[in-house]
């Protein structure tokens, strides 16, 4: 019988219904099956969560299994995180989302009980890789306040807010009829309610005695057999916790006034001892001053020394502002350990699980609000253990995130080698004590790297291979800048009040190891990777002035200029270098006018010692423009093969040659459009259009009237490199040409003059006024095509000499705000080798530019061949106008070859910049360029373009849109990436409505559409990212990374890849009672709780008290979920297994009885033979 696949049917329906809009082809375009044979099908995709890394967000409780050595942490959102050895982690979630108030392990049983704030308790099965709830019990009339499960017991004590104690059988999760009522526990003469139950524990030496602590300060020792109180202990202060001495003769209480009271169980009249650990002892013998409450105390004994008393809280009230402390009292010494965050809970780890033996504590696990600390009690000074878990993701808030799967194999060892030198010293030399579980046996072997950018300017590289996470290397970008030592020294040029070094966006090339980082203070840093330590005497700096045409300025400002601050002789020729660089004094408001030409941060002037790893190559800073701060950078890209870095914001874009440390291009967004481009968008403003000048974003030469500027964009654009005669004529009549130090455009053959051919110094930006001269039409054609001007302040000064300044215009704050909102920002870049013009037959270096209004433009890059000439020859650009128009802002762009394979940007193989020249030459071989040729009338590439609303595939060089797909109408795409899956490529999208979708390439056929996660936090939008091979991640909370997969293969193998929490371990032997204790009745007294709490003795509990809910992992849940023939078969198989198991047990018992009978018969026969012939008096 042929297998029925509903997914294929849905695919067919989807393809049929969306054929008109999803895959609209131009007339004459080949059918999708004729263009590229696609291999990806919907069967390759399935969405599921894999693992969660990081510190549990808002932790609330903790438990430890001393035999399995597994730690469980509950949170205020109902999450459970379980930790074992390094790489063994597990996450599960309670459906209700209520806070976890307490956790209790069934020690060495592979089970865990959780109590929630919604008065429900749950039993988790940890024997499976993904834990599941076996049973739940929801209390209706009682509020749960405390739980206690004795070691090797199946009866769980539950204390309530009313002061009652109920008992639950954890095997069946049914309530016992045995109830300890509060009015029976306290004295009859007591007139007030004792308050909630805050503690329950049984006497370590007598399981029949139960110690109950009430909030008011009353402690009761309850006899379970006689159902009455043996002793009652009263104290004036409220109780927070109680701890037993292992011999069961004493217990300690912690109180709200910072005192510890020690009681002998047979002397309830008064405490045997009262101490205030942090209280000042008055000389006159009076009671010490009260302190803060001691929230928890633990009393642990050792066989060979003094006991340990560990407590949290209890500090004196005069320590205002002091951090939370953990106090360790051992003999006469008291150690106060300060913590970075408030303490949520702590546990003392002991060698034995038995409460009636010497505890032998060896460590303390301290759960803080934002950290997990384990203290070594066995070493002097109590050092902490080095944590193997990735709990420091939130050390500084994460501001951006990138995910790289299938990286070069040598990257992780290289990053680890430089990162290992950054590790802190002073950790405990012992192994991490939480060492349970086993790693998964996954087949996923490719290396994965996650990069996180943080608010303090740091960047962390993480090894994310095989569903694990381990920090490799940390880079601190703030070291490049001077830090203000005090608030009064804080520069007034900051555009953000807090975290001026925060990472805005980053770009990383794994092959060349180039790293480019953009910060919120409008700065960009280019890093190279080196294995050698260097000291940089002067940090290389470029200051760039970017302003929009309609920026709020009162006078013409020099736009598009470069303010060289490099320590080179040529820099002194620039008119901007009249004062030393990096001086922030010019940035303070003075009588001269508003702040101008100064950056937001000050680059350090002292030598910078750079350790092995990423080292600063160049710093680029945007400067203030006439009192207006620079706009934050929105997009970024680097290409090591071209030696270029490009960044953009709402004003425009700038291209920097980081090899020559020069600014190549600086222009506004509108200047990228072709002069006759119908897709050109400009802000509407009632103000007079700005006249041509050297302004950075002065793209409008006055040739476009208001009617043209308000024209709506259309999908079909004319040839982007054709310009109209009016534009040429206007350009000729204006007669103002600006030359830059880096690139000068010459006539129509698109050659570029070298700066050495010019008579002026290479660092000088020189204006030429040509009012009386007209250019030839050929020259005017090229200048009109190039919608850019790079000018200097010298040109500004020349133009300002005239009285009738064309820049003078009225000002309006309301108009300014309108213009600022309507700016078209740069949203994405993509370096590639393609065909910038329809007539091109050979691919050449290009830059694709996407904007927030859906325009994708292409710029041709002129590079000189050979790496040796790169340092002498200039790099130049020519804008070729709009390639295509999409709905919404452009998110991602890529290039495919004729076979549908991704054409990645070219790169230069990594070499150590500090190595010798010979070693550099061995490695420094540019990637062999094999630009595809295009025969006449034949397309050899596909440009893949995805925006917030739709995706398009454009054939190159014909620039024909062959496929189009509207991704969403009612929402918008937050993140889109072109990724590799199962040997092919597709577009992966994450929408704001929570849908995750994939589209095939190049036909844009929908393959996956799952409503996964609605956008509830901007954190998700900021950090969601896809990677190759079906991997993705996002920051699910401020402290946790959630990894997901959209690969069917990964989902199928997930069970094998996940780690195991439970491993079979033998329970340690119980402590030996000793001869005399056994003879005279000493030692621990056992209790048959079944006789007391079972249904036959205690009866049934009230049905209205609590409701039993079978969990999905229980047998009842399985029976409820199963249905039809499959369910019947499953039930029959389970019943058969149970019957076989019972028959096996019966057979074993029968064999044991036969062996016992045979042994008895043998012994009887021996006795008979021995005494056969003896008289009675001889016996």
mmCIF file of C-alpha atoms in Angstrom, residues 810-1146:
data_model
loop_
_atom_site.group_PDB
_atom_site.id
_atom_site.type_symbol
_atom_site.label_atom_id
_atom_site.label_comp_id
_atom_site.label_asym_id
_atom_site.label_seq_id
_atom_site.Cartn_x
_atom_site.Cartn_y
_atom_site.Cartn_z
ATOM 1 C CA UNK A 810 13.926 79.373 6.603
ATOM 2 C CA UNK A 811 13.961 76.949 9.496
ATOM 3 C CA UNK A 812 11.109 74.983 11.012
ATOM 4 C CA UNK A 813 11.416 72.395 13.744
ATOM 5 C CA UNK A 814 8.228 70.657 12.691
ATOM 6 C CA UNK A 815 9.410 70.350 9.124
ATOM 7 C CA UNK A 816 12.732 69.026 10.356
ATOM 8 C CA UNK A 817 11.030 66.234 12.285
ATOM 9 C CA UNK A 818 8.920 65.308 9.258
ATOM 10 C CA UNK A 819 12.015 65.085 7.111
ATOM 11 C CA UNK A 820 13.863 63.033 9.658
ATOM 12 C CA UNK A 821 11.022 60.501 9.823
ATOM 13 C CA UNK A 822 10.851 60.193 6.045
ATOM 14 C CA UNK A 823 14.519 59.499 5.481
ATOM 15 C CA UNK A 824 15.384 56.409 3.504
ATOM 16 C CA UNK A 825 17.991 54.476 5.460
ATOM 17 C CA UNK A 826 20.418 51.837 4.273
ATOM 18 C CA UNK A 827 19.269 48.443 5.561
ATOM 19 C CA UNK A 828 21.631 45.889 3.994
ATOM 20 C CA UNK A 829 24.766 45.404 1.894
ATOM 21 C CA UNK A 830 26.149 42.548 -0.155
ATOM 22 C CA UNK A 831 29.555 42.395 -1.875
ATOM 23 C CA UNK A 832 29.554 40.166 -4.922
ATOM 24 C CA UNK A 833 30.909 39.619 -8.421
ATOM 25 C CA UNK A 834 28.089 40.157 -10.854
ATOM 26 C CA UNK A 835 26.925 42.155 -13.847
ATOM 27 C CA UNK A 836 26.233 45.779 -12.898
ATOM 28 C CA UNK A 837 24.903 46.598 -16.369
ATOM 29 C CA UNK A 838 22.638 44.720 -18.733
ATOM 30 C CA UNK A 839 25.234 44.874 -21.472
ATOM 31 C CA UNK A 840 28.019 43.309 -19.393
ATOM 32 C CA UNK A 841 29.295 39.924 -20.448
ATOM 33 C CA UNK A 842 31.836 39.436 -17.666
ATOM 34 C CA UNK A 843 31.140 39.569 -13.965
ATOM 35 C CA UNK A 844 32.938 42.285 -12.040
ATOM 36 C CA UNK A 845 33.089 43.356 -8.379
ATOM 37 C CA UNK A 846 29.832 44.955 -7.259
ATOM 38 C CA UNK A 847 28.088 46.190 -4.163
ATOM 39 C CA UNK A 848 24.373 45.596 -3.699
ATOM 40 C CA UNK A 849 22.681 48.176 -1.482
ATOM 41 C CA UNK A 850 19.239 47.692 0.049
ATOM 42 C CA UNK A 851 17.192 50.458 1.652
ATOM 43 C CA UNK A 852 14.349 50.656 4.151
ATOM 44 C CA UNK A 853 11.961 51.642 1.363
ATOM 45 C CA UNK A 854 12.562 48.521 -0.682
ATOM 46 C CA UNK A 855 15.029 49.739 -3.263
ATOM 47 C CA UNK A 856 17.927 47.506 -4.267
ATOM 48 C CA UNK A 857 20.681 49.380 -6.019
ATOM 49 C CA UNK A 858 23.918 48.204 -7.531
ATOM 50 C CA UNK A 859 27.275 49.955 -7.585
ATOM 51 C CA UNK A 860 30.198 48.810 -9.701
ATOM 52 C CA UNK A 861 33.574 48.622 -7.966
ATOM 53 C CA UNK A 862 36.738 49.295 -9.939
ATOM 54 C CA UNK A 863 39.638 47.263 -8.539
ATOM 55 C CA UNK A 864 43.184 47.050 -9.844
ATOM 56 C CA UNK A 865 44.267 43.424 -10.363
ATOM 57 C CA UNK A 866 46.875 41.954 -8.070
ATOM 58 C CA UNK A 867 47.252 42.319 -4.362
ATOM 59 C CA UNK A 868 50.581 44.118 -4.602
ATOM 60 C CA UNK A 869 49.054 47.062 -6.423
ATOM 61 C CA UNK A 870 46.227 47.290 -3.937
ATOM 62 C CA UNK A 871 48.256 49.563 -1.692
ATOM 63 C CA UNK A 872 49.085 52.007 -4.505
ATOM 64 C CA UNK A 873 46.073 51.889 -6.764
ATOM 65 C CA UNK A 874 42.800 53.592 -5.822
ATOM 66 C CA UNK A 875 39.483 51.818 -5.553
ATOM 67 C CA UNK A 876 36.547 53.514 -7.193
ATOM 68 C CA UNK A 877 32.784 53.239 -7.445
ATOM 69 C CA UNK A 878 30.109 53.939 -10.031
ATOM 70 C CA UNK A 879 26.457 53.849 -9.089
ATOM 71 C CA UNK A 880 24.237 52.002 -11.565
ATOM 72 C CA UNK A 881 20.861 52.928 -10.140
ATOM 73 C CA UNK A 882 18.022 50.719 -8.986
ATOM 74 C CA UNK A 883 18.100 47.020 -9.762
ATOM 75 C CA UNK A 884 14.656 46.189 -8.415
ATOM 76 C CA UNK A 885 11.998 47.555 -6.080
ATOM 77 C CA UNK A 886 10.401 45.518 -3.279
ATOM 78 C CA UNK A 887 7.723 46.123 -0.689
ATOM 79 C CA UNK A 888 9.147 46.964 2.721
ATOM 80 C CA UNK A 889 12.745 47.345 3.821
ATOM 81 C CA UNK A 890 15.337 45.082 2.233
ATOM 82 C CA UNK A 891 16.624 42.476 4.715
ATOM 83 C CA UNK A 892 18.956 40.165 2.850
ATOM 84 C CA UNK A 893 20.523 39.705 -0.564
ATOM 85 C CA UNK A 894 22.458 36.865 -2.164
ATOM 86 C CA UNK A 895 23.653 35.615 -5.515
ATOM 87 C CA UNK A 896 23.135 32.173 -7.082
ATOM 88 C CA UNK A 897 24.800 30.688 -10.138
ATOM 89 C CA UNK A 898 22.942 29.145 -13.047
ATOM 90 C CA UNK A 899 22.683 25.828 -11.171
ATOM 91 C CA UNK A 900 21.094 27.442 -8.109
ATOM 92 C CA UNK A 901 24.230 27.232 -5.963
ATOM 93 C CA UNK A 902 25.119 30.123 -3.698
ATOM 94 C CA UNK A 903 27.946 32.346 -4.896
ATOM 95 C CA UNK A 904 29.520 33.527 -1.632
ATOM 96 C CA UNK A 905 31.418 36.827 -1.591
ATOM 97 C CA UNK A 906 35.073 36.412 -2.456
ATOM 98 C CA UNK A 907 37.485 36.525 0.443
ATOM 99 C CA UNK A 908 41.173 36.642 1.164
ATOM 100 C CA UNK A 909 42.449 33.596 3.088
ATOM 101 C CA UNK A 910 43.461 34.429 6.619
ATOM 102 C CA UNK A 911 47.060 35.313 7.339
ATOM 103 C CA UNK A 912 48.596 36.669 10.523
ATOM 104 C CA UNK A 913 49.078 40.430 10.001
ATOM 105 C CA UNK A 914 51.978 40.397 12.483
ATOM 106 C CA UNK A 915 53.812 37.487 10.879
ATOM 107 C CA UNK A 916 56.911 37.867 8.742
ATOM 108 C CA UNK A 917 56.571 38.929 5.115
ATOM 109 C CA UNK A 918 57.610 35.482 3.886
ATOM 110 C CA UNK A 919 54.858 33.776 5.878
ATOM 111 C CA UNK A 920 52.354 36.318 4.647
ATOM 112 C CA UNK A 921 53.228 35.652 1.035
ATOM 113 C CA UNK A 922 52.777 31.911 1.525
ATOM 114 C CA UNK A 923 49.222 32.383 2.671
ATOM 115 C CA UNK A 924 48.253 35.657 1.072
ATOM 116 C CA UNK A 925 46.871 34.364 -2.171
ATOM 117 C CA UNK A 926 43.652 35.891 -3.264
ATOM 118 C CA UNK A 927 40.897 33.476 -3.970
ATOM 119 C CA UNK A 928 41.195 32.589 -7.677
ATOM 120 C CA UNK A 929 38.616 34.711 -9.381
ATOM 121 C CA UNK A 930 36.622 32.814 -11.982
ATOM 122 C CA UNK A 931 33.988 35.349 -12.963
ATOM 123 C CA UNK A 932 31.230 33.685 -14.930
ATOM 124 C CA UNK A 933 30.868 34.863 -18.465
ATOM 125 C CA UNK A 934 27.512 35.558 -19.962
ATOM 126 C CA UNK A 935 26.731 34.755 -23.534
ATOM 127 C CA UNK A 936 24.561 37.126 -25.478
ATOM 128 C CA UNK A 937 20.985 36.878 -24.268
ATOM 129 C CA UNK A 938 21.717 34.282 -21.613
ATOM 130 C CA UNK A 939 21.472 34.771 -17.839
ATOM 131 C CA UNK A 940 24.095 33.078 -15.688
ATOM 132 C CA UNK A 941 23.204 34.380 -12.229
ATOM 133 C CA UNK A 942 20.182 34.860 -9.986
ATOM 134 C CA UNK A 943 20.050 37.720 -7.515
ATOM 135 C CA UNK A 944 17.966 36.703 -4.474
ATOM 136 C CA UNK A 945 16.389 39.660 -2.721
ATOM 137 C CA UNK A 946 14.173 39.506 0.347
ATOM 138 C CA UNK A 947 12.406 42.364 2.098
ATOM 139 C CA UNK A 948 9.982 42.727 4.978
ATOM 140 C CA UNK A 949 7.061 41.840 2.726
ATOM 141 C CA UNK A 950 8.211 39.896 -0.295
ATOM 142 C CA UNK A 951 11.015 38.043 -2.021
ATOM 143 C CA UNK A 952 12.170 38.347 -5.621
ATOM 144 C CA UNK A 953 14.631 36.503 -7.811
ATOM 145 C CA UNK A 954 16.198 38.567 -10.580
ATOM 146 C CA UNK A 955 18.084 37.038 -13.498
ATOM 147 C CA UNK A 956 21.438 38.623 -14.244
ATOM 148 C CA UNK A 957 22.626 40.358 -16.340
ATOM 149 C CA UNK A 958 19.234 40.855 -17.997
ATOM 150 C CA UNK A 959 17.897 42.243 -14.670
ATOM 151 C CA UNK A 960 14.586 40.466 -15.261
ATOM 152 C CA UNK A 961 12.455 39.515 -12.280
ATOM 153 C CA UNK A 962 11.661 35.847 -12.894
ATOM 154 C CA UNK A 963 10.114 34.917 -9.538
ATOM 155 C CA UNK A 964 8.211 36.870 -6.942
ATOM 156 C CA UNK A 965 6.567 35.768 -3.709
ATOM 157 C CA UNK A 966 4.560 37.854 -1.265
ATOM 158 C CA UNK A 967 5.683 36.489 2.091
ATOM 159 C CA UNK A 968 3.131 38.254 4.282
ATOM 160 C CA UNK A 969 0.390 40.823 3.845
ATOM 161 C CA UNK A 970 -0.672 41.480 7.427
ATOM 162 C CA UNK A 971 2.696 41.260 9.183
ATOM 163 C CA UNK A 972 6.339 41.836 8.272
ATOM 164 C CA UNK A 973 9.530 39.810 8.197
ATOM 165 C CA UNK A 974 11.979 40.462 11.031
ATOM 166 C CA UNK A 975 14.851 38.295 9.880
ATOM 167 C CA UNK A 976 15.619 36.575 6.602
ATOM 168 C CA UNK A 977 18.698 34.602 5.578
ATOM 169 C CA UNK A 978 19.735 32.560 2.572
ATOM 170 C CA UNK A 979 20.810 29.248 4.085
ATOM 171 C CA UNK A 980 22.018 25.838 2.991
ATOM 172 C CA UNK A 981 19.814 22.808 3.645
ATOM 173 C CA UNK A 982 20.329 19.231 2.504
ATOM 174 C CA UNK A 983 22.810 20.249 -0.179
ATOM 175 C CA UNK A 984 20.579 22.992 -1.586
ATOM 176 C CA UNK A 985 19.669 26.565 -0.693
ATOM 177 C CA UNK A 986 16.544 28.306 0.508
ATOM 178 C CA UNK A 987 15.354 31.503 2.175
ATOM 179 C CA UNK A 988 14.468 31.213 5.861
ATOM 180 C CA UNK A 989 12.186 33.928 7.272
ATOM 181 C CA UNK A 990 10.923 34.840 10.726
ATOM 182 C CA UNK A 991 7.833 37.077 10.788
ATOM 183 C CA UNK A 992 6.576 39.369 13.519
ATOM 184 C CA UNK A 993 3.393 37.294 13.782
ATOM 185 C CA UNK A 994 5.502 34.338 14.886
ATOM 186 C CA UNK A 995 5.592 32.388 11.639
ATOM 187 C CA UNK A 996 8.789 30.708 10.495
ATOM 188 C CA UNK A 997 8.848 30.085 6.759
ATOM 189 C CA UNK A 998 11.223 28.717 4.179
ATOM 190 C CA UNK A 999 11.125 29.331 0.431
ATOM 191 C CA UNK A 1000 12.906 27.276 -2.188
ATOM 192 C CA UNK A 1001 15.462 28.861 -4.501
ATOM 193 C CA UNK A 1002 15.236 30.109 -7.072
ATOM 194 C CA UNK A 1003 11.510 29.434 -7.577
ATOM 195 C CA UNK A 1004 10.437 30.821 -4.139
ATOM 196 C CA UNK A 1005 8.155 27.839 -3.566
ATOM 197 C CA UNK A 1006 6.854 27.702 0.060
ATOM 198 C CA UNK A 1007 8.336 24.702 1.851
ATOM 199 C CA UNK A 1008 7.603 25.418 5.506
ATOM 200 C CA UNK A 1009 5.183 27.699 7.332
ATOM 201 C CA UNK A 1010 4.818 27.155 11.081
ATOM 202 C CA UNK A 1011 3.236 29.499 13.604
ATOM 203 C CA UNK A 1012 6.003 29.125 16.147
ATOM 204 C CA UNK A 1013 6.561 32.164 18.328
ATOM 205 C CA UNK A 1014 4.614 35.430 18.332
ATOM 206 C CA UNK A 1015 6.803 38.467 18.818
ATOM 207 C CA UNK A 1016 6.381 39.388 22.465
ATOM 208 C CA UNK A 1017 9.655 41.176 23.024
ATOM 209 C CA UNK A 1018 11.966 43.281 20.893
ATOM 210 C CA UNK A 1019 14.782 41.126 22.249
ATOM 211 C CA UNK A 1020 13.600 38.288 20.027
ATOM 212 C CA UNK A 1021 13.468 40.528 16.973
ATOM 213 C CA UNK A 1022 16.945 41.834 17.690
ATOM 214 C CA UNK A 1023 18.601 38.458 18.230
ATOM 215 C CA UNK A 1024 16.751 35.959 16.007
ATOM 216 C CA UNK A 1025 19.056 34.533 13.365
ATOM 217 C CA UNK A 1026 19.153 31.577 10.999
ATOM 218 C CA UNK A 1027 22.164 29.538 10.022
ATOM 219 C CA UNK A 1028 23.018 26.753 7.628
ATOM 220 C CA UNK A 1029 21.945 23.120 7.990
ATOM 221 C CA UNK A 1030 18.611 23.959 9.566
ATOM 222 C CA UNK A 1031 19.820 25.770 12.686
ATOM 223 C CA UNK A 1032 18.453 28.952 14.274
ATOM 224 C CA UNK A 1033 18.464 30.692 17.632
ATOM 225 C CA UNK A 1034 17.142 33.681 19.544
ATOM 226 C CA UNK A 1035 17.390 35.164 23.010
ATOM 227 C CA UNK A 1036 14.287 33.832 24.741
ATOM 228 C CA UNK A 1037 15.017 35.806 27.926
ATOM 229 C CA UNK A 1038 17.681 38.324 28.957
ATOM 230 C CA UNK A 1039 19.851 35.428 30.159
ATOM 231 C CA UNK A 1040 19.011 32.465 27.889
ATOM 232 C CA UNK A 1041 19.576 31.439 24.290
ATOM 233 C CA UNK A 1042 17.005 29.101 22.745
ATOM 234 C CA UNK A 1043 18.227 27.013 19.829
ATOM 235 C CA UNK A 1044 15.761 25.548 17.366
ATOM 236 C CA UNK A 1045 15.990 23.510 14.211
ATOM 237 C CA UNK A 1046 13.899 23.537 11.067
ATOM 238 C CA UNK A 1047 15.571 20.422 9.660
ATOM 239 C CA UNK A 1048 13.691 17.128 9.528
ATOM 240 C CA UNK A 1049 16.945 15.187 9.795
ATOM 241 C CA UNK A 1050 17.973 17.007 12.976
ATOM 242 C CA UNK A 1051 14.527 16.470 14.494
ATOM 243 C CA UNK A 1052 14.718 12.743 13.731
ATOM 244 C CA UNK A 1053 18.147 12.470 15.362
ATOM 245 C CA UNK A 1054 17.375 14.778 18.284
ATOM 246 C CA UNK A 1055 16.808 11.977 20.778
ATOM 247 C CA UNK A 1056 20.263 10.574 20.086
ATOM 248 C CA UNK A 1057 21.904 13.994 20.230
ATOM 249 C CA UNK A 1058 20.389 15.039 23.552
ATOM 250 C CA UNK A 1059 22.212 14.250 26.766
ATOM 251 C CA UNK A 1060 20.987 11.756 29.363
ATOM 252 C CA UNK A 1061 20.198 12.974 32.854
ATOM 253 C CA UNK A 1062 19.707 9.645 34.609
ATOM 254 C CA UNK A 1063 22.478 7.080 34.797
ATOM 255 C CA UNK A 1064 22.226 3.825 36.798
ATOM 256 C CA UNK A 1065 24.170 4.340 40.038
ATOM 257 C CA UNK A 1066 24.103 2.173 43.126
ATOM 258 C CA UNK A 1067 22.807 3.858 46.255
ATOM 259 C CA UNK A 1068 25.516 4.097 48.923
ATOM 260 C CA UNK A 1069 25.237 1.710 51.815
ATOM 261 C CA UNK A 1070 23.437 2.900 54.920
ATOM 262 C CA UNK A 1071 25.635 3.832 57.863
ATOM 263 C CA UNK A 1072 26.518 0.955 60.172
ATOM 264 C CA UNK A 1073 24.483 1.082 63.404
ATOM 265 C CA UNK A 1074 27.247 -0.533 65.472
ATOM 266 C CA UNK A 1075 27.016 -3.504 67.845
ATOM 267 C CA UNK A 1076 25.991 -1.686 71.005
ATOM 268 C CA UNK A 1077 23.423 0.544 69.293
ATOM 269 C CA UNK A 1078 21.844 -2.502 67.729
ATOM 270 C CA UNK A 1079 21.925 -4.354 71.028
ATOM 271 C CA UNK A 1080 20.465 -1.596 73.178
ATOM 272 C CA UNK A 1081 18.122 -0.084 70.652
ATOM 273 C CA UNK A 1082 20.182 2.966 69.664
ATOM 274 C CA UNK A 1083 20.644 4.324 66.154
ATOM 275 C CA UNK A 1084 18.055 5.237 63.586
ATOM 276 C CA UNK A 1085 14.512 4.091 64.175
ATOM 277 C CA UNK A 1086 12.658 3.056 61.017
ATOM 278 C CA UNK A 1087 8.964 3.567 60.450
ATOM 279 C CA UNK A 1088 6.537 1.639 58.323
ATOM 280 C CA UNK A 1089 4.783 4.634 56.825
ATOM 281 C CA UNK A 1090 2.507 2.399 54.784
ATOM 282 C CA UNK A 1091 0.794 1.228 57.961
ATOM 283 C CA UNK A 1092 0.236 4.829 59.024
ATOM 284 C CA UNK A 1093 -0.596 6.609 55.792
ATOM 285 C CA UNK A 1094 -2.072 3.820 53.674
ATOM 286 C CA UNK A 1095 -5.736 3.700 52.820
ATOM 287 C CA UNK A 1096 -6.451 0.808 55.165
ATOM 288 C CA UNK A 1097 -5.153 2.679 58.217
ATOM 289 C CA UNK A 1098 -5.764 6.337 57.415
ATOM 290 C CA UNK A 1099 -8.739 6.081 55.070
ATOM 291 C CA UNK A 1100 -9.348 8.182 51.984
ATOM 292 C CA UNK A 1101 -8.793 11.917 51.763
ATOM 293 C CA UNK A 1102 -11.546 14.317 50.802
ATOM 294 C CA UNK A 1103 -12.024 14.385 47.037
ATOM 295 C CA UNK A 1104 -12.644 18.109 47.049
ATOM 296 C CA UNK A 1105 -9.276 18.822 48.649
ATOM 297 C CA UNK A 1106 -7.173 18.110 45.567
ATOM 298 C CA UNK A 1107 -7.627 16.954 41.990
ATOM 299 C CA UNK A 1108 -5.403 14.304 40.434
ATOM 300 C CA UNK A 1109 -4.328 15.018 36.842
ATOM 301 C CA UNK A 1110 -2.505 12.281 34.875
ATOM 302 C CA UNK A 1111 0.521 13.695 33.132
ATOM 303 C CA UNK A 1112 1.374 13.182 29.463
ATOM 304 C CA UNK A 1113 4.278 10.954 30.458
ATOM 305 C CA UNK A 1114 2.235 8.654 32.705
ATOM 306 C CA UNK A 1115 0.451 5.455 31.767
ATOM 307 C CA UNK A 1116 -2.906 7.174 32.174
ATOM 308 C CA UNK A 1117 -1.757 9.981 29.934
ATOM 309 C CA UNK A 1118 -0.573 7.526 27.329
ATOM 310 C CA UNK A 1119 -3.902 5.692 27.499
ATOM 311 C CA UNK A 1120 -5.788 8.914 27.133
ATOM 312 C CA UNK A 1121 -3.686 10.041 24.194
ATOM 313 C CA UNK A 1122 -3.871 6.728 22.380
ATOM 314 C CA UNK A 1123 -6.944 5.952 20.337
ATOM 315 C CA UNK A 1124 -8.124 3.531 17.635
ATOM 316 C CA UNK A 1125 -6.288 0.387 16.630
ATOM 317 C CA UNK A 1126 -2.866 1.845 17.358
ATOM 318 C CA UNK A 1127 -3.943 2.688 20.896
ATOM 319 C CA UNK A 1128 -5.382 -0.791 21.420
ATOM 320 C CA UNK A 1129 -2.193 -2.376 20.161
ATOM 321 C CA UNK A 1130 -0.112 -0.170 22.413
ATOM 322 C CA UNK A 1131 -2.262 -1.025 25.419
ATOM 323 C CA UNK A 1132 -2.142 -4.742 24.604
ATOM 324 C CA UNK A 1133 1.630 -4.566 24.284
ATOM 325 C CA UNK A 1134 1.954 -2.752 27.594
ATOM 326 C CA UNK A 1135 -0.368 -5.270 29.274
ATOM 327 C CA UNK A 1136 1.620 -8.125 27.746
ATOM 328 C CA UNK A 1137 4.866 -6.646 28.999
ATOM 329 C CA UNK A 1138 3.366 -6.193 32.461
ATOM 330 C CA UNK A 1139 2.036 -9.784 32.454
ATOM 331 C CA UNK A 1140 5.379 -11.136 31.299
ATOM 332 C CA UNK A 1141 7.123 -9.128 33.983
ATOM 333 C CA UNK A 1142 4.745 -10.477 36.644
ATOM 334 C CA UNK A 1143 5.151 -14.051 35.380
ATOM 335 C CA UNK A 1144 8.907 -13.593 35.507
ATOM 336 C CA UNK A 1145 8.692 -12.343 39.063
ATOM 337 C CA UNK A 1146 6.431 -15.288 40.000
#
